[in-house]
Amino acid sequence: QKEVEQDPGPLSVPEGAIVSLNCTYSNSAFQYFMWYRQYSRKGPELLMYTYSSGNKEDGRFTAQVDKSSKYISLFIRDSQPSDSATYLCAMMGISNFGNEKLTFGTGTRLTIIP
Amino acid sequence: GAGVSQTPSNKVTEKGKYVELRCDPISGHTALYWYRQSLGQGPEFLIYFQGTGAADDSGLPNDRFFAVRPEGSVSTLKIQRTERGDSAVYLCASSQDPTDTQYFGPGTRLTVL
């Protein structure tokens, strides 16, 4: 079983819809939770960065973390065709090095239909 | 300011050959990471540098893979005796300090024929 599980999709929704993406994880040491967006043949670009449980909002994007359920979500409101990309969840704990590798989900491929 | 840059953007090589992939991190970032992304998968950690030293190399798959960062800035990932299974996108990321955001480069797409 992978440490981070993410439905690979593909997911297609009409423009203007609310998109819900999520990941589950098994490692209780994870404390930092991120969502990255990756366009085709590009590197991942950070969208949201959250520490521990709770909600964080930035424009049309809302990230939620529920550590008790080991479940994180990303919501996209008023989705636009430019939001079409692969969305990767990523998580990190704290090691003796003061930082640790990011552990990623497989990514969900999202298409917004005009 | 400039982001993380990686060269070459694409590399095609033959099985058994040696390759070097270069990463230029964001200026002033002390932490540097290498990841590998196979088709349809998320990036997988290879190695982490803090300054010039490799703080965590637990993700390197075998001794054919080696990375250096001699002056604490540019890093080179070296792969000896390449195999077809090494074909992937190799991503580099850097961060200002250990708890900060990791910023990714565009990656080097390696194809081993």
CSV table of C-alpha atoms in Angstrom, one decimal:
chain,number,residue,atom,x,y,z
A,1,GLN,CA,0.0,0.0,0.0
A,2,LYS,CA,1.3,3.4,-0.9
A,3,GLU,CA,1.8,6.1,1.8
A,4,VAL,CA,-0.3,8.5,-0.2
A,5,GLU,CA,-3.3,7.5,-2.3
A,6,GLN,CA,-4.9,9.7,-4.9
A,7,ASP,CA,-7.4,8.9,-7.6
A,8,PRO,CA,-5.7,9.4,-11.0
A,9,GLY,CA,-8.9,10.3,-12.8
A,10,PRO,CA,-9.3,11.5,-15.4
A,11,LEU,CA,-11.8,14.0,-14.1
A,12,SER,CA,-13.8,16.2,-16.5
A,13,VAL,CA,-16.2,18.9,-15.4
A,14,PRO,CA,-17.9,21.8,-17.1
A,15,GLU,CA,-16.6,25.4,-16.8
A,16,GLY,CA,-17.9,27.1,-13.7
A,17,ALA,CA,-18.3,23.9,-11.7
A,18,ILE,CA,-16.8,23.3,-8.2
A,19,VAL,CA,-14.0,20.7,-8.4
A,20,SER,CA,-13.2,18.5,-5.4
A,21,LEU,CA,-9.8,16.7,-5.3
A,22,ASN,CA,-8.6,14.6,-2.5
A,23,CYS,CA,-5.9,12.3,-1.1
A,24,THR,CA,-5.6,9.9,1.8
A,25,TYR,CA,-2.5,8.9,3.6
A,26,SER,CA,-1.2,6.4,6.1
A,27,ASN,CA,1.8,8.0,7.7
A,28,SER,CA,0.8,9.9,10.8
A,29,ALA,CA,4.2,11.7,10.8
A,30,PHE,CA,3.1,13.9,8.0
A,31,GLN,CA,2.6,17.4,9.2
A,32,TYR,CA,2.9,19.6,6.1
A,33,PHE,CA,0.4,19.2,3.2
A,34,MET,CA,0.7,20.7,-0.2
A,35,TRP,CA,-1.1,20.8,-3.5
A,36,TYR,CA,0.8,21.3,-6.7
A,37,ARG,CA,-0.5,21.9,-10.2
A,38,GLN,CA,1.4,20.4,-13.1
A,39,TYR,CA,0.8,21.4,-16.8
A,40,SER,CA,1.9,19.0,-19.5
A,41,ARG,CA,5.7,18.8,-19.9
A,42,LYS,CA,6.2,21.4,-17.1
A,43,GLY,CA,7.4,21.1,-13.5
A,44,PRO,CA,5.0,21.1,-10.5
A,45,GLU,CA,3.9,24.5,-9.3
A,46,LEU,CA,2.8,25.1,-5.7
A,47,LEU,CA,-0.8,26.0,-5.2
A,48,MET,CA,-1.5,25.6,-1.5
A,49,TYR,CA,0.7,24.9,1.6
A,50,THR,CA,-0.9,23.9,4.9
A,51,TYR,CA,0.5,23.0,8.2
A,52,SER,CA,-1.4,20.5,10.4
A,53,SER,CA,-5.2,20.4,10.3
A,54,GLY,CA,-7.6,23.1,9.2
A,55,ASN,CA,-8.7,25.1,6.2
A,56,LYS,CA,-6.8,27.5,4.0
A,57,GLU,CA,-8.3,29.7,1.3
A,58,ASP,CA,-6.6,31.5,-1.5
A,59,GLY,CA,-8.8,33.0,-4.2
A,60,ARG,CA,-10.7,30.3,-5.9
A,61,PHE,CA,-8.8,27.6,-4.1
A,62,THR,CA,-9.5,26.1,-0.7
A,63,ALA,CA,-7.4,23.4,1.0
A,64,GLN,CA,-8.7,21.3,3.8
A,65,VAL,CA,-6.7,18.9,6.1
A,66,ASP,CA,-8.3,16.4,8.5
A,67,LYS,CA,-5.4,14.7,10.3
A,68,SER,CA,-7.8,12.6,12.4
A,69,SER,CA,-9.1,10.9,9.2
A,70,LYS,CA,-5.7,11.2,7.3
A,71,TYR,CA,-7.6,13.0,4.5
A,72,ILE,CA,-6.9,16.1,2.6
A,73,SER,CA,-8.9,18.0,-0.1
A,74,LEU,CA,-8.5,20.8,-2.6
A,75,PHE,CA,-11.6,22.6,-3.8
A,76,ILE,CA,-11.6,24.8,-6.9
A,77,ARG,CA,-14.5,27.2,-7.3
A,78,ASP,CA,-15.7,28.7,-10.6
A,79,SER,CA,-13.4,26.4,-12.5
A,80,GLN,CA,-11.8,27.7,-15.7
A,81,PRO,CA,-10.4,25.9,-18.8
A,82,SER,CA,-7.0,27.2,-17.7
A,83,ASP,CA,-7.3,25.0,-14.6
A,84,SER,CA,-7.0,22.0,-16.8
A,85,ALA,CA,-3.9,20.2,-15.5
A,86,THR,CA,-2.7,17.4,-13.3
A,87,TYR,CA,-3.1,18.1,-9.5
A,88,LEU,CA,-0.6,16.5,-7.2
A,89,CYS,CA,-1.0,16.2,-3.4
A,90,ALA,CA,2.3,16.2,-1.5
A,91,MET,CA,3.1,15.6,2.2
A,92,MET,CA,6.1,16.0,4.4
A,93,GLY,CA,7.1,15.2,7.9
A,94,ILE,CA,10.0,16.5,10.0
A,95,SER,CA,13.2,14.4,10.2
A,96,ASN,CA,16.5,14.8,11.9
A,97,PHE,CA,17.6,16.8,8.9
A,98,GLY,CA,15.1,19.5,9.7
A,99,ASN,CA,13.2,18.8,6.6
A,100,GLU,CA,12.2,15.7,4.7
A,101,LYS,CA,11.4,14.6,1.2
A,102,LEU,CA,8.0,15.3,-0.2
A,103,THR,CA,5.9,12.2,-0.7
A,104,PHE,CA,3.5,12.7,-3.6
A,105,GLY,CA,0.2,11.1,-4.7
A,106,THR,CA,0.0,9.9,-8.3
A,107,GLY,CA,-1.8,13.0,-9.4
A,108,THR,CA,-5.4,13.6,-10.7
A,109,ARG,CA,-5.7,14.7,-14.3
A,110,LEU,CA,-8.4,17.4,-14.5
A,111,THR,CA,-10.1,18.8,-17.6
A,112,ILE,CA,-12.4,21.8,-17.5
A,113,ILE,CA,-14.8,21.7,-20.5
A,114,PRO,CA,-15.7,25.2,-21.9
B,1,GLY,CA,13.9,36.6,-10.2
B,2,ALA,CA,14.9,33.4,-12.0
B,3,GLY,CA,13.4,30.1,-11.0
B,4,VAL,CA,15.0,26.7,-10.9
B,5,SER,CA,16.6,25.8,-14.2
B,6,GLN,CA,17.5,22.4,-15.5
B,7,THR,CA,19.6,21.4,-18.5
B,8,PRO,CA,19.2,19.7,-20.9
B,9,SER,CA,15.5,19.8,-21.2
B,10,ASN,CA,15.6,16.5,-23.2
B,11,LYS,CA,18.3,13.8,-23.3
B,12,VAL,CA,18.2,10.7,-25.5
B,13,THR,CA,20.9,8.1,-24.8
B,14,GLU,CA,21.6,4.5,-25.5
B,15,LYS,CA,21.5,1.7,-23.0
B,16,GLY,CA,24.8,1.5,-21.1
B,17,LYS,CA,25.8,5.1,-21.6
B,18,TYR,CA,26.7,7.7,-18.9
B,19,VAL,CA,24.6,10.8,-18.5
B,20,GLU,CA,24.8,14.0,-16.4
B,21,LEU,CA,21.8,16.2,-15.6
B,22,ARG,CA,22.3,19.7,-14.3
B,23,CYS,CA,20.2,21.8,-11.9
B,24,ASP,CA,20.6,25.5,-11.1
B,25,PRO,CA,18.6,26.3,-8.0
B,26,ILE,CA,17.1,29.7,-7.1
B,27,SER,CA,19.9,32.0,-5.9
B,28,GLY,CA,20.3,31.8,-2.1
B,29,HIS,CA,18.4,28.5,-1.6
B,30,THR,CA,20.4,26.2,0.6
B,31,ALA,CA,18.3,23.1,0.2
B,32,LEU,CA,18.2,21.2,-3.1
B,33,TYR,CA,16.2,18.1,-4.0
B,34,TRP,CA,16.2,15.6,-6.9
B,35,TYR,CA,13.0,13.7,-7.8
B,36,ARG,CA,12.1,11.3,-10.6
B,37,GLN,CA,8.7,11.2,-12.2
B,38,SER,CA,7.6,8.3,-14.4
B,39,LEU,CA,4.7,8.5,-16.8
B,40,GLY,CA,1.4,8.7,-15.0
B,41,GLN,CA,3.0,8.9,-11.5
B,42,GLY,CA,3.8,11.5,-9.0
B,43,PRO,CA,7.5,12.6,-8.4
B,44,GLU,CA,9.5,10.2,-6.2
B,45,PHE,CA,12.3,11.5,-4.0
B,46,LEU,CA,15.9,10.7,-4.9
B,47,ILE,CA,18.3,12.8,-2.9
B,48,TYR,CA,18.4,16.0,-0.7
B,49,PHE,CA,21.3,18.4,-0.3
B,50,GLN,CA,21.7,20.9,2.5
B,51,GLY,CA,24.5,23.1,1.3
B,52,THR,CA,27.2,21.0,-0.2
B,53,GLY,CA,26.4,17.8,1.6
B,54,ALA,CA,23.9,15.1,0.8
B,55,ALA,CA,21.8,15.0,3.9
B,56,ASP,CA,19.5,12.2,2.7
B,57,ASP,CA,20.2,10.0,-0.3
B,58,SER,CA,17.8,7.2,0.7
B,59,GLY,CA,15.8,7.5,-2.6
B,60,LEU,CA,18.7,6.7,-5.0
B,61,PRO,CA,17.6,3.4,-6.5
B,62,ASN,CA,21.1,1.9,-6.8
B,63,ASP,CA,24.8,2.7,-7.0
B,64,ARG,CA,24.5,3.7,-10.7
B,65,PHE,CA,23.0,7.0,-9.5
B,66,PHE,CA,25.2,9.7,-7.9
B,67,ALA,CA,24.7,13.4,-7.3
B,68,VAL,CA,27.0,16.2,-6.3
B,69,ARG,CA,26.7,19.8,-5.3
B,70,PRO,CA,30.4,20.9,-4.8
B,71,GLU,CA,29.9,24.6,-4.1
B,72,GLY,CA,26.5,24.5,-2.5
B,73,SER,CA,24.7,25.9,-5.6
B,74,VAL,CA,24.6,24.0,-8.9
B,75,SER,CA,24.0,20.2,-8.6
B,76,THR,CA,24.6,17.4,-11.1
B,77,LEU,CA,22.8,14.1,-11.1
B,78,LYS,CA,25.0,11.4,-12.7
B,79,ILE,CA,23.7,8.1,-14.0
B,80,GLN,CA,26.1,5.4,-15.0
B,81,ARG,CA,25.4,2.4,-17.3
B,82,THR,CA,21.9,3.7,-18.1
B,83,GLU,CA,19.1,1.2,-18.4
B,84,ARG,CA,15.7,1.5,-20.2
B,85,GLY,CA,14.0,1.6,-16.9
B,86,ASP,CA,15.8,4.9,-16.1
B,87,SER,CA,13.7,6.7,-18.7
B,88,ALA,CA,11.7,9.3,-16.8
B,89,VAL,CA,11.5,13.0,-16.1
B,90,TYR,CA,14.1,14.1,-13.6
B,91,LEU,CA,13.0,17.1,-11.5
B,92,CYS,CA,15.0,19.4,-9.3
B,93,ALA,CA,13.6,21.6,-6.6
B,94,SER,CA,15.1,24.1,-4.2
B,95,SER,CA,14.0,25.8,-1.0
B,96,GLN,CA,15.3,28.7,1.1
B,97,ASP,CA,15.4,26.7,4.3
B,98,PRO,CA,14.4,23.2,5.4
B,99,THR,CA,10.8,24.1,6.3
B,100,ASP,CA,10.1,26.3,3.3
B,101,THR,CA,8.3,25.6,0.1
B,102,GLN,CA,10.1,23.5,-2.6
B,103,TYR,CA,10.1,25.2,-6.0
B,104,PHE,CA,10.5,22.9,-8.9
B,105,GLY,CA,12.3,23.3,-12.2
B,106,PRO,CA,10.9,22.2,-15.6
B,107,GLY,CA,12.6,18.8,-15.5
B,108,THR,CA,14.9,16.9,-17.8
B,109,ARG,CA,13.2,14.2,-19.9
B,110,LEU,CA,15.6,11.3,-20.1
B,111,THR,CA,15.0,8.6,-22.7
B,112,VAL,CA,17.2,5.5,-22.7
B,113,LEU,CA,16.9,3.5,-26.0
